[in-house]
Amino acid sequence: DKERLEQVELAPFRAAVGMGVPAVMTAHISVPDLDESGRPATLSYPILHGLLREEMGFDGLVITDSLMMKAISGTYKREEAAMMAIDAGNDVLLYTDGPGQDLQAHHMKTLHKHLMDEVEAGRLDPERIRVSARRILRTKLKYKLFQEQG
């Protein structure tokens, strides 16, 4: 129920956001009290944007758990899951299923092309991509994750 959800499951997230945690990883769990569509939290706009971003005020990175996990890959096509994850509010999409099980380079190129085609067709808002890119760059700058060139 919502009371338990608020007191038990959401309390650590509210505390972490309040302490300035720089990133969170999504889970592929369905929470009907937060999103009646039944979508996994990773693909849920009401959960990631509505609850995490708007209600909790989180402006750090949102990173998916692996989109190759069965909870996602068993239900959604790779391209569909990527679009839904971006639309929901994820900044970084992970594609790994353990050692040696990462998405192969040619699949990543195909997925990248698909997403660029979606931007060109107007089905993926380029500003949504820019918002995530700014968050990623801001985090890299904050934690000095850029390497010196030369």
mmCIF file of C-alpha atoms in Angstrom:
data_model
loop_
_atom_site.group_PDB
_atom_site.id
_atom_site.type_symbol
_atom_site.label_atom_id
_atom_site.label_comp_id
_atom_site.label_asym_id
_atom_site.label_seq_id
_atom_site.Cartn_x
_atom_site.Cartn_y
_atom_site.Cartn_z
ATOM 1 C CA ASP A 1 0.000 0.000 0.000
ATOM 2 C CA LYS A 2 1.025 3.632 -0.392
ATOM 3 C CA GLU A 3 1.715 4.161 3.303
ATOM 4 C CA ARG A 4 4.175 1.264 3.466
ATOM 5 C CA LEU A 5 5.707 2.355 0.170
ATOM 6 C CA GLU A 6 6.296 5.836 1.560
ATOM 7 C CA GLN A 7 7.604 4.715 4.978
ATOM 8 C CA VAL A 8 9.728 1.749 3.898
ATOM 9 C CA GLU A 9 10.662 1.653 0.221
ATOM 10 C CA LEU A 10 10.818 5.372 -0.589
ATOM 11 C CA ALA A 11 12.357 6.599 2.680
ATOM 12 C CA PRO A 12 15.960 5.661 1.720
ATOM 13 C CA PHE A 13 15.581 7.389 -1.657
ATOM 14 C CA ARG A 14 14.242 10.551 -0.051
ATOM 15 C CA ALA A 15 17.125 10.510 2.438
ATOM 16 C CA ALA A 16 19.732 9.935 -0.298
ATOM 17 C CA VAL A 17 18.313 12.699 -2.475
ATOM 18 C CA GLY A 18 18.268 14.995 0.552
ATOM 19 C CA MET A 19 21.959 14.244 1.152
ATOM 20 C CA GLY A 20 22.853 15.071 -2.456
ATOM 21 C CA VAL A 21 23.518 11.628 -3.899
ATOM 22 C CA PRO A 22 24.918 12.179 -7.427
ATOM 23 C CA ALA A 23 23.238 9.196 -9.123
ATOM 24 C CA VAL A 24 20.625 6.505 -8.690
ATOM 25 C CA MET A 25 20.071 3.230 -10.507
ATOM 26 C CA THR A 26 16.589 2.211 -11.491
ATOM 27 C CA ALA A 27 15.008 -1.149 -10.805
ATOM 28 C CA HIS A 28 12.943 -3.239 -13.186
ATOM 29 C CA ILE A 29 10.106 -3.593 -10.675
ATOM 30 C CA SER A 30 6.486 -2.729 -11.240
ATOM 31 C CA VAL A 31 4.904 -0.439 -8.644
ATOM 32 C CA PRO A 32 1.204 -0.128 -9.516
ATOM 33 C CA ASP A 33 0.615 2.363 -6.699
ATOM 34 C CA LEU A 34 2.993 4.745 -8.495
ATOM 35 C CA ASP A 35 2.332 3.796 -12.121
ATOM 36 C CA GLU A 36 -0.869 1.965 -12.882
ATOM 37 C CA SER A 37 0.379 1.037 -16.374
ATOM 38 C CA GLY A 38 2.393 -1.769 -14.788
ATOM 39 C CA ARG A 39 5.597 -0.708 -16.547
ATOM 40 C CA PRO A 40 8.841 -1.456 -14.737
ATOM 41 C CA ALA A 41 10.131 1.573 -12.813
ATOM 42 C CA THR A 42 13.027 1.815 -15.292
ATOM 43 C CA LEU A 43 10.536 2.633 -18.056
ATOM 44 C CA SER A 44 8.048 4.634 -15.987
ATOM 45 C CA TYR A 45 7.667 8.371 -16.564
ATOM 46 C CA PRO A 46 5.415 8.761 -13.492
ATOM 47 C CA ILE A 47 8.069 7.175 -11.276
ATOM 48 C CA LEU A 48 11.280 8.633 -12.724
ATOM 49 C CA HIS A 49 10.077 12.035 -13.789
ATOM 50 C CA GLY A 50 7.046 12.573 -11.583
ATOM 51 C CA LEU A 51 8.240 11.082 -8.303
ATOM 52 C CA LEU A 52 12.029 11.193 -8.494
ATOM 53 C CA ARG A 53 12.620 14.385 -10.475
ATOM 54 C CA GLU A 54 9.626 16.561 -9.634
ATOM 55 C CA GLU A 55 8.424 15.435 -6.212
ATOM 56 C CA MET A 56 11.798 14.535 -4.679
ATOM 57 C CA GLY A 57 13.704 17.232 -6.583
ATOM 58 C CA PHE A 58 16.466 14.902 -7.783
ATOM 59 C CA ASP A 59 18.655 16.409 -10.508
ATOM 60 C CA GLY A 60 21.483 13.883 -10.558
ATOM 61 C CA LEU A 61 22.065 11.037 -12.975
ATOM 62 C CA VAL A 62 19.449 8.336 -13.395
ATOM 63 C CA ILE A 63 21.042 5.136 -14.670
ATOM 64 C CA THR A 64 19.141 2.068 -15.791
ATOM 65 C CA ASP A 65 19.957 -1.356 -14.525
ATOM 66 C CA SER A 66 20.886 -3.518 -17.512
ATOM 67 C CA LEU A 67 18.287 -3.336 -20.236
ATOM 68 C CA MET A 68 19.422 -6.826 -21.277
ATOM 69 C CA MET A 69 17.872 -8.325 -18.138
ATOM 70 C CA LYS A 70 14.852 -10.552 -18.817
ATOM 71 C CA ALA A 71 12.425 -8.181 -17.053
ATOM 72 C CA ILE A 72 13.051 -5.766 -19.941
ATOM 73 C CA SER A 73 14.449 -7.825 -22.842
ATOM 74 C CA GLY A 74 11.831 -10.536 -22.359
ATOM 75 C CA THR A 75 9.013 -8.036 -22.892
ATOM 76 C CA TYR A 76 10.346 -5.174 -25.016
ATOM 77 C CA LYS A 77 12.433 -4.957 -28.168
ATOM 78 C CA ARG A 78 15.826 -3.307 -27.665
ATOM 79 C CA GLU A 79 14.878 -0.136 -29.557
ATOM 80 C CA GLU A 80 11.508 0.145 -27.823
ATOM 81 C CA ALA A 81 13.073 -0.246 -24.374
ATOM 82 C CA ALA A 82 15.710 2.383 -25.167
ATOM 83 C CA MET A 83 13.075 4.894 -26.275
ATOM 84 C CA MET A 84 10.914 4.193 -23.242
ATOM 85 C CA ALA A 85 13.905 4.468 -20.886
ATOM 86 C CA ILE A 86 14.923 7.832 -22.330
ATOM 87 C CA ASP A 87 11.346 9.128 -22.322
ATOM 88 C CA ALA A 88 10.924 8.014 -18.702
ATOM 89 C CA GLY A 89 13.886 10.154 -17.621
ATOM 90 C CA ASN A 90 16.964 7.924 -17.615
ATOM 91 C CA ASP A 91 20.245 9.629 -18.462
ATOM 92 C CA VAL A 92 22.431 6.545 -18.941
ATOM 93 C CA LEU A 93 21.271 3.246 -20.437
ATOM 94 C CA LEU A 94 23.192 0.124 -19.439
ATOM 95 C CA TYR A 95 23.459 -2.923 -21.665
ATOM 96 C CA THR A 96 25.231 -5.731 -19.878
ATOM 97 C CA ASP A 97 24.222 -9.107 -18.565
ATOM 98 C CA GLY A 98 27.396 -10.179 -16.794
ATOM 99 C CA PRO A 99 30.982 -10.873 -17.893
ATOM 100 C CA GLY A 100 31.235 -11.345 -21.635
ATOM 101 C CA GLN A 101 27.531 -10.602 -22.133
ATOM 102 C CA ASP A 102 27.722 -6.911 -23.072
ATOM 103 C CA LEU A 103 25.802 -5.723 -26.100
ATOM 104 C CA GLN A 104 28.119 -6.120 -29.066
ATOM 105 C CA ALA A 105 29.466 -3.047 -30.845
ATOM 106 C CA HIS A 106 27.432 -3.599 -34.031
ATOM 107 C CA HIS A 107 24.220 -3.778 -31.966
ATOM 108 C CA MET A 108 25.147 -0.547 -30.199
ATOM 109 C CA LYS A 109 25.729 1.164 -33.548
ATOM 110 C CA THR A 110 22.347 -0.072 -34.780
ATOM 111 C CA LEU A 111 20.663 1.161 -31.593
ATOM 112 C CA HIS A 112 22.416 4.541 -31.847
ATOM 113 C CA LYS A 113 21.275 4.913 -35.465
ATOM 114 C CA HIS A 114 17.722 4.022 -34.452
ATOM 115 C CA LEU A 115 17.700 6.701 -31.750
ATOM 116 C CA MET A 116 19.114 9.306 -34.134
ATOM 117 C CA ASP A 117 16.430 8.347 -36.670
ATOM 118 C CA GLU A 118 13.816 8.831 -33.934
ATOM 119 C CA VAL A 119 15.177 12.333 -33.256
ATOM 120 C CA GLU A 120 15.085 13.132 -36.994
ATOM 121 C CA ALA A 121 11.508 11.842 -37.250
ATOM 122 C CA GLY A 122 10.416 13.973 -34.282
ATOM 123 C CA ARG A 123 9.582 11.015 -32.037
ATOM 124 C CA LEU A 124 12.469 11.693 -29.646
ATOM 125 C CA ASP A 125 12.917 15.244 -28.392
ATOM 126 C CA PRO A 126 16.522 16.398 -28.877
ATOM 127 C CA GLU A 127 16.159 18.604 -25.784
ATOM 128 C CA ARG A 128 15.575 15.443 -23.724
ATOM 129 C CA ILE A 129 18.966 14.174 -24.952
ATOM 130 C CA ARG A 130 20.633 17.532 -24.242
ATOM 131 C CA VAL A 131 19.294 17.544 -20.661
ATOM 132 C CA SER A 132 20.877 14.150 -20.034
ATOM 133 C CA ALA A 133 24.113 15.173 -21.758
ATOM 134 C CA ARG A 134 24.355 18.232 -19.485
ATOM 135 C CA ARG A 135 23.805 16.069 -16.391
ATOM 136 C CA ILE A 136 26.495 13.632 -17.512
ATOM 137 C CA LEU A 137 28.981 16.427 -18.265
ATOM 138 C CA ARG A 138 28.194 18.211 -14.980
ATOM 139 C CA THR A 139 28.868 14.988 -13.071
ATOM 140 C CA LYS A 140 32.110 14.335 -14.944
ATOM 141 C CA LEU A 141 33.303 17.860 -14.185
ATOM 142 C CA LYS A 142 32.350 17.626 -10.528
ATOM 143 C CA TYR A 143 34.254 14.372 -10.041
ATOM 144 C CA LYS A 144 37.123 15.309 -12.375
ATOM 145 C CA LEU A 145 36.459 12.407 -14.712
ATOM 146 C CA PHE A 146 37.971 14.035 -17.794
ATOM 147 C CA GLN A 147 41.446 12.905 -18.799
ATOM 148 C CA GLU A 148 44.152 15.371 -19.772
ATOM 149 C CA GLN A 149 44.833 15.361 -23.517
ATOM 150 C CA GLY A 150 48.407 15.245 -24.706
#
